[in-house]
mmCIF file of C-alpha atoms in Angstrom:
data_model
loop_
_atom_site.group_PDB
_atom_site.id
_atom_site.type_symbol
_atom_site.label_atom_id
_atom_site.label_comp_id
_atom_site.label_asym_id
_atom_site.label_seq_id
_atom_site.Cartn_x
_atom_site.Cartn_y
_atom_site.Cartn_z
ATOM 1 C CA UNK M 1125 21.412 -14.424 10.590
ATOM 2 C CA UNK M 1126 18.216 -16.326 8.952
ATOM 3 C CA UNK M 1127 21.231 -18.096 6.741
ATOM 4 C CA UNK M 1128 22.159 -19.651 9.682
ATOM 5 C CA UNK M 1129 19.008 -20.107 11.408
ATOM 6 C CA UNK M 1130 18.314 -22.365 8.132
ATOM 7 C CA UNK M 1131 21.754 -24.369 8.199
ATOM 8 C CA UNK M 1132 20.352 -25.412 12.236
ATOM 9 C CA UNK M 1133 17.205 -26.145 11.666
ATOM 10 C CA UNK M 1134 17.930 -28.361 8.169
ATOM 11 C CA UNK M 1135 20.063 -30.233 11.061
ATOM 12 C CA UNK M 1136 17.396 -31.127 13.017
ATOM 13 C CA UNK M 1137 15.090 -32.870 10.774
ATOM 14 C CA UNK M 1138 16.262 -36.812 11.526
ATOM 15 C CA UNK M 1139 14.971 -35.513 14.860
ATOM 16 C CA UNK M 1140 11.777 -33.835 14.302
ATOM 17 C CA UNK M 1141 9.806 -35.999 11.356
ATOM 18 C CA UNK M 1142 7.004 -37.953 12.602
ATOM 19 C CA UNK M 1143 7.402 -35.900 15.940
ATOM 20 C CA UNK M 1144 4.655 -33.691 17.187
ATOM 21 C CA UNK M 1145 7.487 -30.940 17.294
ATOM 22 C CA UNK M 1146 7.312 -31.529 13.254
ATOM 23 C CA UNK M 1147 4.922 -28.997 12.658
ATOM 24 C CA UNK M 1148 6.677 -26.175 14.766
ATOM 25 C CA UNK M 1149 9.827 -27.306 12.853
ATOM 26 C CA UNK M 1150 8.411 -27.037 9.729
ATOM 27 C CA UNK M 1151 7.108 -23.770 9.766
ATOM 28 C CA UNK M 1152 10.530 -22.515 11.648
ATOM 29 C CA UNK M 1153 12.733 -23.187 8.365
ATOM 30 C CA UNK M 1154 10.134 -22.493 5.842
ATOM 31 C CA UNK M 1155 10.190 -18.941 7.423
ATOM 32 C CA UNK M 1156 13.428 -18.837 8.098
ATOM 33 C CA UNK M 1157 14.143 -19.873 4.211
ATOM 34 C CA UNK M 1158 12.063 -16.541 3.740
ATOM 35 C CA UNK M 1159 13.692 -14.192 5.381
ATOM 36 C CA UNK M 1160 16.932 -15.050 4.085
ATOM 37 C CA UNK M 1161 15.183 -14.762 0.657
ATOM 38 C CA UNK M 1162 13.824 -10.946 1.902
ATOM 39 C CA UNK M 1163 17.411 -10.564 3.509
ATOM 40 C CA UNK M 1164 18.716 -7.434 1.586
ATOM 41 C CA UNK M 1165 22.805 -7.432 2.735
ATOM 42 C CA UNK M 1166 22.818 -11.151 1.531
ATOM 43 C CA UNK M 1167 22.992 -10.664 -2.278
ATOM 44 C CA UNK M 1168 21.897 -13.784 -4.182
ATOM 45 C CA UNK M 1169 20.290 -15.474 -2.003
ATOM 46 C CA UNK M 1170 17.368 -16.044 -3.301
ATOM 47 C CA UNK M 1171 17.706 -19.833 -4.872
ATOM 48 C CA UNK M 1172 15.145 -22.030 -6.290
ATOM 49 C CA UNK M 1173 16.136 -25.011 -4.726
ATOM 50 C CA UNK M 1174 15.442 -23.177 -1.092
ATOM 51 C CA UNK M 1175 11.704 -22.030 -2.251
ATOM 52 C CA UNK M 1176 11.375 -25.373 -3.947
ATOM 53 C CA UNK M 1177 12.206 -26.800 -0.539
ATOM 54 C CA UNK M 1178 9.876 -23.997 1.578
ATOM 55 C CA UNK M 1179 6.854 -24.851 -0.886
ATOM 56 C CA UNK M 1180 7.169 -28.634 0.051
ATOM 57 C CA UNK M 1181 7.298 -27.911 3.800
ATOM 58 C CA UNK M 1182 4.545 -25.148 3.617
ATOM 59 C CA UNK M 1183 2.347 -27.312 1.238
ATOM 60 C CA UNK M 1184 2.691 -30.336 4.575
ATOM 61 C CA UNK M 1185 1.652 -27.408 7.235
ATOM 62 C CA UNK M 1186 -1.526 -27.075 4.973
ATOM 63 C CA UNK M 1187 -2.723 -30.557 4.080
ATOM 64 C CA UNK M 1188 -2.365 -31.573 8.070
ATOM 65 C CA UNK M 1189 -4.238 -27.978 9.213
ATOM 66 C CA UNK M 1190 -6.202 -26.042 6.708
ATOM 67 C CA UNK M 1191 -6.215 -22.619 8.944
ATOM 68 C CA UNK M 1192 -6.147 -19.158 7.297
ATOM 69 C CA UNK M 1193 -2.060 -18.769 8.529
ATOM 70 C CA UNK M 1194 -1.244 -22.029 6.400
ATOM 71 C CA UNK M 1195 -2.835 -21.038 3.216
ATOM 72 C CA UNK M 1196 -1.111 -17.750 4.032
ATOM 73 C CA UNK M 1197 2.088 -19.497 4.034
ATOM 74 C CA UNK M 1198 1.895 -21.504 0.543
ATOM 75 C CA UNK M 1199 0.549 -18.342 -1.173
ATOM 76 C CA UNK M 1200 3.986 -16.166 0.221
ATOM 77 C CA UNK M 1201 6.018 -19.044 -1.096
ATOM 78 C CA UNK M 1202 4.491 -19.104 -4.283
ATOM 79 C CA UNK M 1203 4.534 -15.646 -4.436
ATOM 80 C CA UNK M 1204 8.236 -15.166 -3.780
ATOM 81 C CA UNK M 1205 9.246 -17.809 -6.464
ATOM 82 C CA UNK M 1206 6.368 -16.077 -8.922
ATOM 83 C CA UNK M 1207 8.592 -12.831 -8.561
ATOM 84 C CA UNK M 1208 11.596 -14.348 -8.771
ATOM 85 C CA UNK M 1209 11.748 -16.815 -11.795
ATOM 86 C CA UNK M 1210 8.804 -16.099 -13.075
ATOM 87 C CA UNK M 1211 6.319 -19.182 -13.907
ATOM 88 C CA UNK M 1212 2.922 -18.160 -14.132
ATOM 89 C CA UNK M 1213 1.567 -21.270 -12.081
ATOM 90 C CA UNK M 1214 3.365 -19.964 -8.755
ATOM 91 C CA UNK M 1215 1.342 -17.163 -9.530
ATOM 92 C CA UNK M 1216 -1.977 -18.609 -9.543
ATOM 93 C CA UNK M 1217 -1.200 -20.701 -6.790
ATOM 94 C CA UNK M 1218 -0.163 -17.584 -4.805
ATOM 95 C CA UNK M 1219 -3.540 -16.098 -5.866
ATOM 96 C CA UNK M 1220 -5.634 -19.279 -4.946
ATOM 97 C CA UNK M 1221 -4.155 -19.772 -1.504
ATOM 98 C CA UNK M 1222 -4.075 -15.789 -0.221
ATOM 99 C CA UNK M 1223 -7.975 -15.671 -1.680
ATOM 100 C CA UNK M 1224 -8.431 -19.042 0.581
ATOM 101 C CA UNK M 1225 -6.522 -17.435 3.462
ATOM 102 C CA UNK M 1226 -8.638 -13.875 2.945
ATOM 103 C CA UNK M 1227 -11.489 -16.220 3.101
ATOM 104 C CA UNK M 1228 -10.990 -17.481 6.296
ATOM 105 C CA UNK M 1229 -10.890 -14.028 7.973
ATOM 106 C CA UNK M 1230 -13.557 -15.108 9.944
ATOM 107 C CA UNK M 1231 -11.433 -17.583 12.397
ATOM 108 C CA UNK M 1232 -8.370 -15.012 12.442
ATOM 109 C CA UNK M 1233 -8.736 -11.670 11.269
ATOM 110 C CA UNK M 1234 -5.323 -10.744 10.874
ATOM 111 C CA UNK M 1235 -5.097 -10.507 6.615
ATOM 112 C CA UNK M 1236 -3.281 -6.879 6.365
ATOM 113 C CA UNK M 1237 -3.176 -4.326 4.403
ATOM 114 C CA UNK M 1238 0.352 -5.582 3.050
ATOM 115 C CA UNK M 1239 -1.203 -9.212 2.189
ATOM 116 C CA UNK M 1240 -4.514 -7.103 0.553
ATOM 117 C CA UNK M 1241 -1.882 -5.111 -1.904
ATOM 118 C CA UNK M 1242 0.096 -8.447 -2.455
ATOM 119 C CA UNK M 1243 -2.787 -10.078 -4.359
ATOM 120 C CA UNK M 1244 -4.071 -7.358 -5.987
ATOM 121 C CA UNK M 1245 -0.401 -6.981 -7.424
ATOM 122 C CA UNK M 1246 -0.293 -10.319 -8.222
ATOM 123 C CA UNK M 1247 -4.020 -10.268 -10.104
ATOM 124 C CA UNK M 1248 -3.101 -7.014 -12.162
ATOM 125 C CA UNK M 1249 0.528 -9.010 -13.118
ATOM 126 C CA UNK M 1250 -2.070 -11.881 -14.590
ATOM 127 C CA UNK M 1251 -4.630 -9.629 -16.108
ATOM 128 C CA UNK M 1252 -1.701 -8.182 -17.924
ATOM 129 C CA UNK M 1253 -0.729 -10.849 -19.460
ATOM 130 C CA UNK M 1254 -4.143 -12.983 -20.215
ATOM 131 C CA UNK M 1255 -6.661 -10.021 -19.708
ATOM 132 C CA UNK M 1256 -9.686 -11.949 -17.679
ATOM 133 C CA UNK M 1257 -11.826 -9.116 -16.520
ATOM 134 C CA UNK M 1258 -12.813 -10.964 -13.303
ATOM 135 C CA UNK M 1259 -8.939 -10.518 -12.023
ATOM 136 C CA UNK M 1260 -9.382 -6.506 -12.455
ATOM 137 C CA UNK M 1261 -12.689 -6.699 -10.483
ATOM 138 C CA UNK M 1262 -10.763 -8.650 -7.474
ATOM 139 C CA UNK M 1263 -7.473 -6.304 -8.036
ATOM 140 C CA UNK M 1264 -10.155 -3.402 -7.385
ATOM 141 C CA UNK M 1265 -11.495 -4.906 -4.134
ATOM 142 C CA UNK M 1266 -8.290 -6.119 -2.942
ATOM 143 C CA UNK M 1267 -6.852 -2.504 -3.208
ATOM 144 C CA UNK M 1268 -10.081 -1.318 -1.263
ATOM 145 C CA UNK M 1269 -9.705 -4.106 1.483
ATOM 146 C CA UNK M 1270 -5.901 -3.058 1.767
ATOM 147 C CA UNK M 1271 -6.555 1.103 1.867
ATOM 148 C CA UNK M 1272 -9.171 0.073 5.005
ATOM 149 C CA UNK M 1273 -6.587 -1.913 6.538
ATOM 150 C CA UNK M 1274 -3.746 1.060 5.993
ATOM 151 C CA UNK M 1275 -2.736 2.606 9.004
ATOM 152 C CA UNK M 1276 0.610 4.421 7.253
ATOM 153 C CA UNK M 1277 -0.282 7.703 5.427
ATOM 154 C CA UNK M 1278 2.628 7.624 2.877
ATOM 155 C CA UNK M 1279 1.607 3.875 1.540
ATOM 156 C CA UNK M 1280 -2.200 5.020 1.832
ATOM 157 C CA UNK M 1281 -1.166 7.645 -0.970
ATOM 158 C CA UNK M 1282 0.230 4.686 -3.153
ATOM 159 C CA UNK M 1283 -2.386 2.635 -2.338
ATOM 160 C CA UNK M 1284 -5.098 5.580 -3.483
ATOM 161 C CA UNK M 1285 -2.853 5.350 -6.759
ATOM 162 C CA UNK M 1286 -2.590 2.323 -7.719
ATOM 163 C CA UNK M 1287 -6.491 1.834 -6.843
ATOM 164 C CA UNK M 1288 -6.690 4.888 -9.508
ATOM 165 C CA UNK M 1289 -4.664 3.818 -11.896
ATOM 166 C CA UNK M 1290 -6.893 0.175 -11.599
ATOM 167 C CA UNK M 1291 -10.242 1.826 -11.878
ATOM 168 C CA UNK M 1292 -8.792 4.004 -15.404
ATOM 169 C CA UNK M 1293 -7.941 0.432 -16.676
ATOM 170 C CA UNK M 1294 -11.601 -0.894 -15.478
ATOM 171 C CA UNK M 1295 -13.391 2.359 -16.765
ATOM 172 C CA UNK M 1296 -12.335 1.276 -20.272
ATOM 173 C CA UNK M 1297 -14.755 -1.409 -19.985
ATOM 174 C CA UNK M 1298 -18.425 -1.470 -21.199
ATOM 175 C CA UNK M 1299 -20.747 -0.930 -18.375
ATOM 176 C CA UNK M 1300 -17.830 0.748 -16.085
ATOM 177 C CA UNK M 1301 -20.183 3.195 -14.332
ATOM 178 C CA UNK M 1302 -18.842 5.143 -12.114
ATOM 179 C CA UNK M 1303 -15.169 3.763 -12.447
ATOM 180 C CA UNK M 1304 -14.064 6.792 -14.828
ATOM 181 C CA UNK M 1305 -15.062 9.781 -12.591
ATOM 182 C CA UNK M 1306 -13.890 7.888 -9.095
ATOM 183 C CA UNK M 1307 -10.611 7.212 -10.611
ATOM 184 C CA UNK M 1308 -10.106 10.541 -12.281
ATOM 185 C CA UNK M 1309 -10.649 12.233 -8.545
ATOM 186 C CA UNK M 1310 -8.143 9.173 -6.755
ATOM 187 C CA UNK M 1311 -5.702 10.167 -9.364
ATOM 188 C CA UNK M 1312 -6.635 14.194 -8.406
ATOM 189 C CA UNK M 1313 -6.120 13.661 -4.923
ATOM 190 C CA UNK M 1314 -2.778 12.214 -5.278
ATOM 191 C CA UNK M 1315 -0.734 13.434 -7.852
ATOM 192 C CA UNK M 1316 0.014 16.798 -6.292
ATOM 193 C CA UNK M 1317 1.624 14.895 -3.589
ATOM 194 C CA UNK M 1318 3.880 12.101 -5.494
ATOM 195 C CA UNK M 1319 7.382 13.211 -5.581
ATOM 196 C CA UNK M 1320 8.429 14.704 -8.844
ATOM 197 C CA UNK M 1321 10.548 12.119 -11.271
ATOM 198 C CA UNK M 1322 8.792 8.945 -8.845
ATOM 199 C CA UNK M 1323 7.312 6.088 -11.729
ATOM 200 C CA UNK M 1324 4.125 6.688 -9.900
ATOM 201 C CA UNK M 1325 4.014 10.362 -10.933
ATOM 202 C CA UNK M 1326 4.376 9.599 -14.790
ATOM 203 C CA UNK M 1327 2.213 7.221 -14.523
ATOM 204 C CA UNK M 1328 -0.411 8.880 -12.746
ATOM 205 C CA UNK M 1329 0.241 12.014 -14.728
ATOM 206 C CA UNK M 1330 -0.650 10.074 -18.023
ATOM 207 C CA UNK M 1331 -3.218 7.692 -16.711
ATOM 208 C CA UNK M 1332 -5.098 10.913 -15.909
ATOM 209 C CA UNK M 1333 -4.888 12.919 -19.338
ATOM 210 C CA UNK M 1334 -6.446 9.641 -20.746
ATOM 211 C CA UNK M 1335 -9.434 9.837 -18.497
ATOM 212 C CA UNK M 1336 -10.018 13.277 -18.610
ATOM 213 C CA UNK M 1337 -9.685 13.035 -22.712
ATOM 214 C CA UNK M 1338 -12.105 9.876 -22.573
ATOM 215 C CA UNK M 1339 -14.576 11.916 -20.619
ATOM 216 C CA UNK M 1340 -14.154 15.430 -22.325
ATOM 217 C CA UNK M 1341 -15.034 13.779 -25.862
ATOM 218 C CA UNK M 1342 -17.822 11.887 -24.039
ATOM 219 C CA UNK M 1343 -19.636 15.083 -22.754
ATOM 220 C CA UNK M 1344 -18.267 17.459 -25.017
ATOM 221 C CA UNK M 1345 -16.648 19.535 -22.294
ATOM 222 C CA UNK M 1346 -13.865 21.598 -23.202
ATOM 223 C CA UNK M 1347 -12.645 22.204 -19.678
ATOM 224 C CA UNK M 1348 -11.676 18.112 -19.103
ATOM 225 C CA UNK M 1349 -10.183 18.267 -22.823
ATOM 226 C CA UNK M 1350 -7.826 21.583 -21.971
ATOM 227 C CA UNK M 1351 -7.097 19.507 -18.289
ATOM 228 C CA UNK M 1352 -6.442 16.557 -20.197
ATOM 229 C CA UNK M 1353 -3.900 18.522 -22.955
ATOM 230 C CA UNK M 1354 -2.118 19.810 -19.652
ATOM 231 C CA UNK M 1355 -1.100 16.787 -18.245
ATOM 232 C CA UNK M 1356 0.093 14.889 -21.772
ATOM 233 C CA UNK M 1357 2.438 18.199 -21.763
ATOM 234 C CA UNK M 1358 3.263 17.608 -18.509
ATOM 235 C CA UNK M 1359 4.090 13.212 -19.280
ATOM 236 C CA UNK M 1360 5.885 14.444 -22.100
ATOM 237 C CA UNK M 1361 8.171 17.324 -20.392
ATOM 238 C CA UNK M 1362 9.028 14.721 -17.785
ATOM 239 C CA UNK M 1363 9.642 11.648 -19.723
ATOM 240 C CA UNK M 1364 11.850 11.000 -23.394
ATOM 241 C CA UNK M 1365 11.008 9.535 -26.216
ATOM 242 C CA UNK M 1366 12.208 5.807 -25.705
ATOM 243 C CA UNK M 1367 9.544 5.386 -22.637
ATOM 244 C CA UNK M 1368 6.994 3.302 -23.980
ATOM 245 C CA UNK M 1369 4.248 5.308 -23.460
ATOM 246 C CA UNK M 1370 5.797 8.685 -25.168
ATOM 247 C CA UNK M 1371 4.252 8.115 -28.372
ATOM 248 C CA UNK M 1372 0.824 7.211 -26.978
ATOM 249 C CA UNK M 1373 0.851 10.336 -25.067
ATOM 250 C CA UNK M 1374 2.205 12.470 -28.218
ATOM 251 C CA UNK M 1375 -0.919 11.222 -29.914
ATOM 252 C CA UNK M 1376 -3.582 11.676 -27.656
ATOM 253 C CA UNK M 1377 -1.933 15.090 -27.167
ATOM 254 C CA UNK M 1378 -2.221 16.139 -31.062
ATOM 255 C CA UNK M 1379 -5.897 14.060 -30.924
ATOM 256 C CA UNK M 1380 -7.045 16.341 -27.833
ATOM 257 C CA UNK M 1381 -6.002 19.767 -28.969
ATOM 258 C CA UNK M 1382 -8.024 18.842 -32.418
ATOM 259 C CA UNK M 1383 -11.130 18.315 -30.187
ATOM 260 C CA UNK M 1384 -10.154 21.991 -29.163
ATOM 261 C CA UNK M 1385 -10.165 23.256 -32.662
ATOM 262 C CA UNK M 1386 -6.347 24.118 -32.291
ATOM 263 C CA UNK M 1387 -3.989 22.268 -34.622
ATOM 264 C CA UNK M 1388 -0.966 20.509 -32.988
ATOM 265 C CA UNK M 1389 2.727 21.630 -33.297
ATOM 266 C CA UNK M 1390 4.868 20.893 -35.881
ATOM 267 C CA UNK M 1391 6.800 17.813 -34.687
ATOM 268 C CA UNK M 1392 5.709 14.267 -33.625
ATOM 269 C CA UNK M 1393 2.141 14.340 -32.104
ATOM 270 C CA UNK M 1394 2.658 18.176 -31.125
ATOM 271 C CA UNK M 1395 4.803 17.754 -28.049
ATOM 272 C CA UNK M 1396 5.003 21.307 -27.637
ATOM 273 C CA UNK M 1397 1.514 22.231 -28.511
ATOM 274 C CA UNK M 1398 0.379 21.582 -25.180
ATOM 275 C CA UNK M 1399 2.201 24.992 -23.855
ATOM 276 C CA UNK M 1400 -0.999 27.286 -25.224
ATOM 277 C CA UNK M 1401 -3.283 25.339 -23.291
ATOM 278 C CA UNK M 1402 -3.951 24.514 -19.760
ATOM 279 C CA UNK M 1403 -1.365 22.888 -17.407
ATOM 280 C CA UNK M 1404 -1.666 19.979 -15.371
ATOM 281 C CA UNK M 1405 -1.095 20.768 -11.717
ATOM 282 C CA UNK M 1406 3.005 20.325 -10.711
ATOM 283 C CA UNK M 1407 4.229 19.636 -7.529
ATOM 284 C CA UNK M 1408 4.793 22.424 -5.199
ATOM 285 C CA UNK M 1409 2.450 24.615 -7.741
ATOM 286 C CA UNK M 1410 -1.105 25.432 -6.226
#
C-alpha cells in the first residue's frame, strides 16, 4: 500500500541525503506521498503536513534538474494541496510550473490530455475568483491542447463541454468573434448525449439558452429566441428553485418570450411559459 511504501522510504533518508541515490529517493516518496493522497479506500489521508513535506522534496528535484517531469512534479503537488485546503498561491504555483512543464514539450513530449484539462481547471478556478481575461484565453487553449491529446471518447464529450461552456463565458467579451457561434454548436453536439440529471447536463442545458438568447436578440432571429425559450424550460423542469442559477434562468425565460411578443406565465419569471414554445432537445428524443 503507498501508506507503507511512504513509512519505508521516510526510513531511508539518513541513508540517501547527499547520495547520488538522493534524487531517485526523492522522487520515490514524493510520489508515493501522492498516491496515498489519490488512494480512495484510505479515507483521510490526505494531510497537509505530507504535501507540505512532498512540495519540499519536489521543489529539491527541480532546483538540481529543471526538466519538463520536475516542473511537472511541483505543479501536481501544488495542485493537490490547492484542491485540498484551498490557498490560492498553491494554485498559481500549480499554474506556473505545469505552463513551464507544457513549455518544455519540446525535450519530452509526454504533457497529456489529463495534465492539459488539469490547468485549464485550475485557470477557470482563478478567473472565477479574480476575473483576468488572459486566464480564460489559456483555459480555452488548454482545453484544445487536451481534446487533441484525448484518445477516450466518453472524456472527449466532457472535454467538448467544458471547452463550450468556456467559449459562452469568453463570447461575453467585447471582440469575442467567433466564440458565441463555436460554443453554441460544442454545446449542440453534446448535450443530446450527457446523461439526464449529470451537473454537466444543467449546465450545458442553461449555458446554451443564454447563447442562443444573446444571439437571437443580436440578429433578430426568432428561431434562436424560440430554441433558446426551450432549453430555460428544459433548466427549469430539471432543476428547483434553491439552485443558484433558477432565478437567472426564470428571467431570461420571461425576458426571451417578450422578444417573442408572448407574455410570460403567471408565476416567477414564467416557469411554465416555456411549454407554448419550442423545446430544447432531451435525451433519447430525436
Amino acid at each position: 500500500m503507498a501508506g507503507d511504501e511512504v513509512t519505508r522510504l521516510r526510513a531511508l533518508r539518513a541513508k540517501m541525503d547527499g547520495t547520488y541515490g538522493e534524487a531517485g529517493w526523492r522522487q520515490a516518496l514524493t510520489q508515493a506521498i501522492l498516491r496515498r493522497c489519490a488512494d480512495d479506500d484510505l479515507p483521510g489521508t490526505v494531510s497537509r503536513t505530507d504535501l507540505d513535506e512532498a512540495a519540499e522534496h519536489a521543489g529539491w528535484l527541480l532546483a538540481h534538474d529543471c526538466d519538463q517531469w520536475s516542473f511537472a512534479l511541483v505543479g501536481r503537488v501544488h495542485e493537490i494541496r490547492w484542491e485540498e485546503f484551498g490557498d490560492p498561491a498553491d494554485r498559481d504555483v500549480a499554474i506556473t510550473m505545469l505552463c513551464e512543464a507544457d513549455d518544455l514539450h519540446e525535450e519530452n513530449a509526454w504533457f497529456s490530455a489529463a495534465d492539459h484539462e488539469a490547468l485549464a481547471e485550475l485557470l477557470l478556478s482563478r478567473h472565477a475568483d479574480r476575473g483576468v481575461p488572459y486566464d480564460l484565453d489559456l483555459a480555452v487553449d488548454r482545453l484544445r491542447a487536451a481534446l487533441r491529446e484525448c484518445d477516450d471518447r466518453w472524456s472527449a464529450l466532457y472535454l467538448r463541454y467544458r471547452l463550450g461552456t468556456t467559449l459562452a463565458l469568453r463570447a461575453t467579451r467585447p471582440g469575442a468573434g467567433t466564440d458565441l457561434g463555436e460554443a453554441v454548436a460544442l454545446l449542440e453536439d453534446v448535450l443530446p448525449h450527457l446523461p439526464e440529471g449529470d451537473p454537466a447536463t444543467n449546465q450545458a442545458t442553461f449555458a446554451l439558452g443564454g447563447l442562443l438568447r444573446s444571439r437571437g436578440i443580436a440578429t433578430g432571429s426568432a428561431a434562436d429566441l424560440e430554441r433558446a425559450a426551450g432549453h430555460f424550460g428544459l433548466f427549469l423542469e430539471a432543476t428547483s428553485d434553491d439552485d443558484p442559477l433558477w432565478p437567472k434562468a426564470a428571467d431570461d425565460l420571461a425576458s426571451t418570450l417578450t422578444h417573442l411578443g408572448r407574455p410570460a406565465a403567471p408565476g416567477r419569471g414564467g416557469r411554465r411559459a416555456h411549454r407554448t414554445g419550442s423545446r430544447g432537445t432531451r435525451r433519447g428524443e430525436p
